[in-house]
Amino acid sequence: MVKDMVLGSEAVALGVKLARPKVISAYPITPQTHIIERLSEMVDNGELDASFIRVESELSAISAAMGASQAGVRAFTATSSHGLALMHEVLHWIVGARLPVVLVNANRAIGSPWNIWTDQTDSMSQRDLGWLQVYCETAQEALDTVLQAFYVAEKVLLPIMVMIDGFILSHTLEEVVIPTQEQADEFLPPYEPGYFLDIDNPLSFGNAAKGDVFYNLRKDIQRSMEASFGIINEAHNRFDDIFGRRYDLIDTYFIDDAEIVFVIAGALTGTVRVAVDKLRNMGVKAGLLKIRYFRPFPSDLVRSYLADKKHVVVLNRSLSFGSAGQITQEIKNALYFEEDKPSIYDYVLSLGGKEVFVEDVVKLALNVGNLETSKILWRE
Amino acid sequence: MDFRDVKNIEYMNQGDYACPGCGAGLSMRHALKVLGEKTIIVMPASCWSIIAGVFPTTALQVPLMHVPFATAAAVASGVKNAYKKKGQDDVNVVCWAGDGGTFDIGLQALSGAAERKEDIIYVCYDNEAYMNTGIQRSSATPPGAWTTTTPTGNPLIYEKKDMFNIVASHNPAYVATATIAYPDDFYLKFEKAKNAKGFRFIHILSACPPGWRIDSKDSVKAMRLAVESGMFVLMEKEQGKPIRITYKPERFIPVREYLLLQGRYRHLDKNTINEIQIRVNERLKDLDLS
Amino acid sequence: MESVEYQSVISDKDIRRFPISITTTEINLTGSWRFSKPVFKEKVSPCSVGCPANTNIPKYIFYLLKNDMDKAVEILRRENPFPATCGRVCPHFCQAKCNRKDYDGAVEIKQIERFVGDYALNVPPQKAKVMSNKSIAVVGGGPAGLSCAYFLAVNGYKVDLFEKENFLGGLLVYGIPEYRLPRSVVKREIENILSVGNIEVHLGNEINIDTLEELKSNYDAVFVGVGLSKDREVENIKVDNRGVFSGYELLKRLNTDLEFGKRFSGERIGVIGAGNVAMDVARTLIRLGNDVEIIYRRTLREAPSFEDEKNEALEEGVEIKEKRVVEDLQYDTEGRLLLKLRGVDRIENGKAVLNKIKEDCVVDKLILATGQVRAFDIDEDDKVFLGGDFLHGARTVIEAIASGKQAAFRIMAKFEGRDFSYMDKDDCFFRAERDFDEYKVVPFERINLHYFEKQEPLKIDKLPKEERVNNFREVALKPSLEKILGEAKRCFSCGVCNECKTCWFFCPDMCIGVHDGVEFDYSFCKGCGVCSEECPRGVIDMVEDK
């Protein structure tokens, strides 16, 4: 175990390396590129025993990863924004095929116009696929989550998408504890698929299914999603035991007595943490709920924290045009059955890298009595 | 070829969902006889997505993976790399794609895999249109042919995409055209593809009775006449060697005989047929065949 | 804050969670899609129809190629007990009908038959048991009589065979010279016929019109196949056995008495006629060291002898005077014959119309070979059956064999109370197990030529002409096995399955099995018809199937 200063993207690469994937396929896109650059380096210099397929598009990147996974090995790919959008069809297919592919997405806006900066529109647009989605706040969390992701995916037999914010996290140097390979191996056993493209046990994968069969297969995906909470918890416990770092489905900060709770996912959580500190210093009972797992969405857990609050300010960095911010929708959904619900504010905090300062968040809390709950709130 | 020497073992199950007389079913049957049991099939959307059978049944006795339309060559790359890493490099990973999945939507992935010299065999069974969706034009549809999206005939200014040369320009280990109507040629080419290392591509012409508007009994005959008329030329190219014509009829029959066997060409007038004949002649001349 | 607990791991290992197919599509009985179905229907090859004995030529060629010679012999003998003989002297009408003729030349069936026939010499047919209390008299021990006796014997009838000479074989022995048909071959084939049993041979037993009545009362049926033993008379010329001889008698003597042949040497001999007897006499005399000149009233091209015979005769030095008749002849003082020849303008109603050309010609001897006629007349009745040349005039050996066979079957049909007509529909007469009701001859159009590469027919190796004029060695040389197999492979096998497996290969539904014919798995056959279309030889038909 060593400590080092690494970029967020590099932390991801280190996590991937510790998971010992056999096939990595990727296509360059800002701001994800550092991940695959680092991984190519590791493969080329022999640090990582894997095939690195330098495909000609993201569609092929995810396809090759899918093929490798179906062939029975651990597969990884990383992308961002347009790349993720281009993968869309295959992302669906991987879920249907029940393949534990791990993908890291560096969150970035999608054009037009061109914009390379961060927001969560790309991954939020993929929320209904059946991929598990985790949003990371720090480089350490990114590294650790990648490792956990393989564990969870291979047990749930569903793919996982791990999000890091473009630039904010991907291109920022942070101090990271790098686990040893022995620890990683202890945490993550070798991948032993039950069924794969096996010449000794020839099976066909994905043959046309009629409606009733298809319906049940889809029901099973939902059942697996529901059951995955248990697996995620188990993974977090194991991780804590081995590495001494504790993770949960969600993370909270000063929430117990909070009257105003900010809900956020991703690296801007750090900014909000500072804002909460500031507000507490000012005597405002502010708190924070960080969404780590957006899929499956831990509604019960969220409700248990938010049901008795006064104000819940959801800080979205994406929205479903014509409806609401995706996180807001989930929060409202989770609290629907509460008789005395908090006021829930649907705030579009930032898109396409629009800068967010601590003061913006502080101002928001101070002004909370004047905010409307019936419509989307935009910044000035 | 003496069919009595062809091995009796089948790697396909009966009860597949191919239409009567389907060239694609027949081609798969024989391709697998050559490739053998150490073969994994990767299959993008195509007629074969249906032919392979309905869950939980399968028409193949080798592992099969269905994949989205545009992805076959990339998925196969992933499968092959996985097998390499598992230390089982002797497995044939085969893309089995239609002309739509090859000439059109799958071309990019195909080109990528070919350029990376992926160690896979890509087989395009070309029935010259999107047959599974109900006979729509693809870039493999020959000029003049009727399809549901070219109801008055595929415009004559179009030309069937020259897939052989497109792939050949990637300098793969092996590239060939074939059709099961020429069994010895077909077997030899699959054998060569199987034994070569690197990217291998076989473009097989595969008759589609409903799409070509032919009687199912004429399926093999139609494939044969395509070759005998020079509409489809049997050739191959091994890496580092020049293109080789593997079959040359004693004398090419007029394309008329091939075209008029098929309902999809029956609307063509004399001039159009002549125009097609002229183009075929030019192509044959380019190949030093006329 | 309430506590939230999550259930742990997915315990459901049920494979249904995954879109994985583990069972076969064999539950999908695609046979139900079918509107028409293939049926295995062997047909008749044109060569079989061409053959007067309707030999199943493709079938024995099939067994030959399969290296099952015994079975090939069995198939051949089913229709013809003289394969080695016919392989030499039969003009092979089959070849004229061969579908391959218009493609790259007819299959040299003759050579193949000879090859199988020679093998058959050492494979006697199975002994037959007597199965009937009927007994039949067969008069004449030539090819027709022997054939009739053979088919009756094989089918369990008792036969008494009467022959006027003291040897069997008739024309095969005394009518066809050694160099075309070695005696040993004929002898062996006759031995094989007799080895079937049930045949009692009475040699030196000439039957005339009177003794025939006796036979009729002693036997249940009488077959008469005594051939044509009387020379056809020629105007102005009489056989005197001094300078003018009967070709038929002479050939008989020459072929059975070597000493007699020595009386003919170093002479100039004229032969009138250009039939097979004339050719045989001429070629025999050449071999005895004579000069021979054929005098014929038509052109050689029109002559009824076999083409081979004509060509070989010319090669061997036989001269020919075409369109000439002998108007008169005189002996000169040295005993030579002075022939007065006249040119022939044309033949009208069988008579020569002469022109003004006159020509003299001197020969030492003159042979009349203008054909033979019946020695006595008799008609068929409910007990008497006729066959061979005696029935239909001078024809070929195979026609004699066929007519003897046919008579045997007519006799048996009568005894067994069956209708004979079903057997000889459209002049086609088969003993072999075939579907007579629906038989069809496979036309050239039904052959899928794609499966046959063009290949020249086998050239027959012959003794060089300089090596054959002074001896009686067989002219046609025995072909090698390799060459025979090469030629056999050219056979289209029209209408007869030769297990080429083309149907099996091209069946997209894996519904075809080929073992002793073609079997279909109708559970899965989608009825596409590719098997029928691709079959190189038309043995699969598509029929409606609802």
PDB file of N, CA and C in Angstrom, chain C residues 381-423:
ATOM      1  N   ASP C 381     -48.461 -70.626 -81.773  1.00  0.00           N
ATOM      2  CA  ASP C 381     -49.812 -70.912 -81.297  1.00  0.00           C
ATOM      3  C   ASP C 381     -49.749 -70.983 -79.785  1.00  0.00           C
ATOM      4  N   ASP C 382     -50.765 -71.576 -79.140  1.00  0.00           N
ATOM      5  CA  ASP C 382     -50.769 -71.490 -77.677  1.00  0.00           C
ATOM      6  C   ASP C 382     -49.674 -72.340 -77.045  1.00  0.00           C
ATOM      7  N   LYS C 383     -49.029 -73.171 -77.847  1.00  0.00           N
ATOM      8  CA  LYS C 383     -47.940 -73.960 -77.286  1.00  0.00           C
ATOM      9  C   LYS C 383     -46.585 -73.608 -77.881  1.00  0.00           C
ATOM     10  N   VAL C 384     -46.624 -73.063 -79.071  1.00  0.00           N
ATOM     11  CA  VAL C 384     -45.365 -72.799 -79.765  1.00  0.00           C
ATOM     12  C   VAL C 384     -45.001 -71.321 -79.672  1.00  0.00           C
ATOM     13  N   PHE C 385     -43.770 -71.104 -79.287  1.00  0.00           N
ATOM     14  CA  PHE C 385     -43.259 -69.736 -79.184  1.00  0.00           C
ATOM     15  C   PHE C 385     -42.005 -69.627 -80.041  1.00  0.00           C
ATOM     16  N   LEU C 386     -41.891 -68.529 -80.753  1.00  0.00           N
ATOM     17  CA  LEU C 386     -40.757 -68.379 -81.652  1.00  0.00           C
ATOM     18  C   LEU C 386     -39.810 -67.299 -81.132  1.00  0.00           C
ATOM     19  N   GLY C 387     -38.572 -67.389 -81.630  1.00  0.00           N
ATOM     20  CA  GLY C 387     -37.630 -66.356 -81.187  1.00  0.00           C
ATOM     21  C   GLY C 387     -36.390 -66.328 -82.060  1.00  0.00           C
ATOM     22  N   GLY C 388     -35.598 -65.312 -81.880  1.00  0.00           N
ATOM     23  CA  GLY C 388     -34.332 -65.175 -82.590  1.00  0.00           C
ATOM     24  C   GLY C 388     -34.523 -64.857 -84.054  1.00  0.00           C
ATOM     25  N   ASP C 389     -33.477 -65.091 -84.833  1.00  0.00           N
ATOM     26  CA  ASP C 389     -33.537 -64.788 -86.267  1.00  0.00           C
ATOM     27  C   ASP C 389     -34.688 -65.520 -86.932  1.00  0.00           C
ATOM     28  N   PHE C 390     -35.010 -66.712 -86.379  1.00  0.00           N
ATOM     29  CA  PHE C 390     -36.102 -67.492 -86.952  1.00  0.00           C
ATOM     30  C   PHE C 390     -37.405 -66.683 -86.915  1.00  0.00           C
ATOM     31  N   LEU C 391     -37.542 -65.880 -85.875  1.00  0.00           N
ATOM     32  CA  LEU C 391     -38.762 -65.080 -85.730  1.00  0.00           C
ATOM     33  C   LEU C 391     -38.691 -63.790 -86.528  1.00  0.00           C
ATOM     34  N   HIS C 392     -37.599 -63.085 -86.364  1.00  0.00           N
ATOM     35  CA  HIS C 392     -37.598 -61.716 -86.903  1.00  0.00           C
ATOM     36  C   HIS C 392     -36.594 -61.491 -88.024  1.00  0.00           C
ATOM     37  N   GLY C 393     -36.048 -62.559 -88.550  1.00  0.00           N
ATOM     38  CA  GLY C 393     -35.079 -62.404 -89.630  1.00  0.00           C
ATOM     39  C   GLY C 393     -33.713 -62.097 -89.057  1.00  0.00           C
ATOM     40  N   ALA C 394     -32.747 -61.959 -89.949  1.00  0.00           N
ATOM     41  CA  ALA C 394     -31.365 -61.811 -89.490  1.00  0.00           C
ATOM     42  C   ALA C 394     -31.191 -60.519 -88.724  1.00  0.00           C
ATOM     43  N   ARG C 395     -30.870 -60.669 -87.490  1.00  0.00           N
ATOM     44  CA  ARG C 395     -30.584 -59.489 -86.686  1.00  0.00           C
ATOM     45  C   ARG C 395     -29.362 -59.781 -85.832  1.00  0.00           C
ATOM     46  N   THR C 396     -29.218 -59.006 -84.798  1.00  0.00           N
ATOM     47  CA  THR C 396     -27.992 -59.097 -84.005  1.00  0.00           C
ATOM     48  C   THR C 396     -28.117 -60.133 -82.900  1.00  0.00           C
ATOM     49  N   VAL C 397     -26.972 -60.447 -82.325  1.00  0.00           N
ATOM     50  CA  VAL C 397     -26.928 -61.414 -81.234  1.00  0.00           C
ATOM     51  C   VAL C 397     -27.818 -60.938 -80.075  1.00  0.00           C
ATOM     52  N   ILE C 398     -27.700 -59.660 -79.740  1.00  0.00           N
ATOM     53  CA  ILE C 398     -28.455 -59.169 -78.579  1.00  0.00           C
ATOM     54  C   ILE C 398     -29.951 -59.251 -78.840  1.00  0.00           C
ATOM     55  N   GLU C 399     -30.350 -59.049 -80.094  1.00  0.00           N
ATOM     56  CA  GLU C 399     -31.772 -59.157 -80.395  1.00  0.00           C
ATOM     57  C   GLU C 399     -32.254 -60.603 -80.286  1.00  0.00           C
ATOM     58  N   ALA C 400     -31.378 -61.531 -80.635  1.00  0.00           N
ATOM     59  CA  ALA C 400     -31.716 -62.944 -80.487  1.00  0.00           C
ATOM     60  C   ALA C 400     -31.863 -63.279 -79.004  1.00  0.00           C
ATOM     61  N   ILE C 401     -30.898 -62.785 -78.219  1.00  0.00           N
ATOM     62  CA  ILE C 401     -30.943 -63.032 -76.776  1.00  0.00           C
ATOM     63  C   ILE C 401     -32.219 -62.430 -76.188  1.00  0.00           C
ATOM     64  N   ALA C 402     -32.523 -61.206 -76.607  1.00  0.00           N
ATOM     65  CA  ALA C 402     -33.702 -60.516 -76.082  1.00  0.00           C
ATOM     66  C   ALA C 402     -34.961 -61.257 -76.456  1.00  0.00           C
ATOM     67  N   SER C 403     -35.028 -61.745 -77.678  1.00  0.00           N
ATOM     68  CA  SER C 403     -36.270 -62.393 -78.086  1.00  0.00           C
ATOM     69  C   SER C 403     -36.413 -63.742 -77.394  1.00  0.00           C
ATOM     70  N   GLY C 404     -35.293 -64.426 -77.148  1.00  0.00           N
ATOM     71  CA  GLY C 404     -35.345 -65.670 -76.376  1.00  0.00           C
ATOM     72  C   GLY C 404     -35.826 -65.404 -74.968  1.00  0.00           C
ATOM     73  N   LYS C 405     -35.311 -64.318 -74.401  1.00  0.00           N
ATOM     74  CA  LYS C 405     -35.722 -63.953 -73.043  1.00  0.00           C
ATOM     75  C   LYS C 405     -37.203 -63.611 -72.997  1.00  0.00           C
ATOM     76  N   GLN C 406     -37.593 -62.861 -74.002  1.00  0.00           N
ATOM     77  CA  GLN C 406     -38.988 -62.429 -74.045  1.00  0.00           C
ATOM     78  C   GLN C 406     -39.914 -63.640 -74.168  1.00  0.00           C
ATOM     79  N   ALA C 407     -39.510 -64.585 -74.991  1.00  0.00           N
ATOM     80  CA  ALA C 407     -40.320 -65.787 -75.163  1.00  0.00           C
ATOM     81  C   ALA C 407     -40.414 -66.528 -73.831  1.00  0.00           C
ATOM     82  N   ALA C 408     -39.289 -66.618 -73.126  1.00  0.00           N
ATOM     83  CA  ALA C 408     -39.293 -67.294 -71.833  1.00  0.00           C
ATOM     84  C   ALA C 408     -40.316 -66.648 -70.913  1.00  0.00           C
ATOM     85  N   PHE C 409     -40.349 -65.330 -70.938  1.00  0.00           N
ATOM     86  CA  PHE C 409     -41.287 -64.638 -70.048  1.00  0.00           C
ATOM     87  C   PHE C 409     -42.724 -64.764 -70.522  1.00  0.00           C
ATOM     88  N   ARG C 410     -42.884 -64.837 -71.829  1.00  0.00           N
ATOM     89  CA  ARG C 410     -44.247 -65.049 -72.324  1.00  0.00           C
ATOM     90  C   ARG C 410     -44.737 -66.435 -71.914  1.00  0.00           C
ATOM     91  N   ILE C 411     -43.820 -67.403 -71.991  1.00  0.00           N
ATOM     92  CA  ILE C 411     -44.186 -68.776 -71.614  1.00  0.00           C
ATOM     93  C   ILE C 411     -44.561 -68.818 -70.127  1.00  0.00           C
ATOM     94  N   MET C 412     -43.709 -68.187 -69.305  1.00  0.00           N
ATOM     95  CA  MET C 412     -43.967 -68.212 -67.871  1.00  0.00           C
ATOM     96  C   MET C 412     -45.242 -67.464 -67.521  1.00  0.00           C
ATOM     97  N   ALA C 413     -45.449 -66.345 -68.226  1.00  0.00           N
ATOM     98  CA  ALA C 413     -46.661 -65.567 -67.957  1.00  0.00           C
ATOM     99  C   ALA C 413     -47.888 -66.421 -68.240  1.00  0.00           C
ATOM    100  N   LYS C 414     -47.784 -67.213 -69.265  1.00  0.00           N
ATOM    101  CA  LYS C 414     -48.915 -68.060 -69.627  1.00  0.00           C
ATOM    102  C   LYS C 414     -49.158 -69.100 -68.529  1.00  0.00           C
ATOM    103  N   PHE C 415     -48.069 -69.750 -68.097  1.00  0.00           N
ATOM    104  CA  PHE C 415     -48.221 -70.782 -67.061  1.00  0.00           C
ATOM    105  C   PHE C 415     -48.722 -70.173 -65.750  1.00  0.00           C
ATOM    106  N   GLU C 416     -48.257 -68.992 -65.479  1.00  0.00           N
ATOM    107  CA  GLU C 416     -48.580 -68.382 -64.181  1.00  0.00           C
ATOM    108  C   GLU C 416     -49.849 -67.548 -64.245  1.00  0.00           C
ATOM    109  N   GLY C 417     -50.475 -67.573 -65.427  1.00  0.00           N
ATOM    110  CA  GLY C 417     -51.757 -66.886 -65.588  1.00  0.00           C
ATOM    111  C   GLY C 417     -51.651 -65.384 -65.446  1.00  0.00           C
ATOM    112  N   ARG C 418     -50.488 -64.848 -65.805  1.00  0.00           N
ATOM    113  CA  ARG C 418     -50.314 -63.398 -65.677  1.00  0.00           C
ATOM    114  C   ARG C 418     -50.446 -62.736 -67.037  1.00  0.00           C
ATOM    115  N   ASP C 419     -50.740 -61.483 -66.980  1.00  0.00           N
ATOM    116  CA  ASP C 419     -50.821 -60.720 -68.220  1.00  0.00           C
ATOM    117  C   ASP C 419     -49.409 -60.314 -68.596  1.00  0.00           C
ATOM    118  N   PHE C 420     -49.028 -60.590 -69.774  1.00  0.00           N
ATOM    119  CA  PHE C 420     -47.661 -60.272 -70.171  1.00  0.00           C
ATOM    120  C   PHE C 420     -47.498 -58.789 -70.512  1.00  0.00           C
ATOM    121  N   SER C 421     -48.598 -58.187 -70.899  1.00  0.00           N
ATOM    122  CA  SER C 421     -48.492 -56.842 -71.482  1.00  0.00           C
ATOM    123  C   SER C 421     -47.816 -55.842 -70.534  1.00  0.00           C
ATOM    124  N   TYR C 422     -47.984 -56.053 -69.207  1.00  0.00           N
ATOM    125  CA  TYR C 422     -47.398 -55.075 -68.284  1.00  0.00           C
ATOM    126  C   TYR C 422     -45.880 -55.069 -68.389  1.00  0.00           C
ATOM    127  N   MET C 423     -45.348 -56.128 -68.905  1.00  0.00           N
ATOM    128  CA  MET C 423     -43.892 -56.228 -68.936  1.00  0.00           C
ATOM    129  C   MET C 423     -43.274 -55.608 -70.185  1.00  0.00           C
TER     130      MET C 423
END
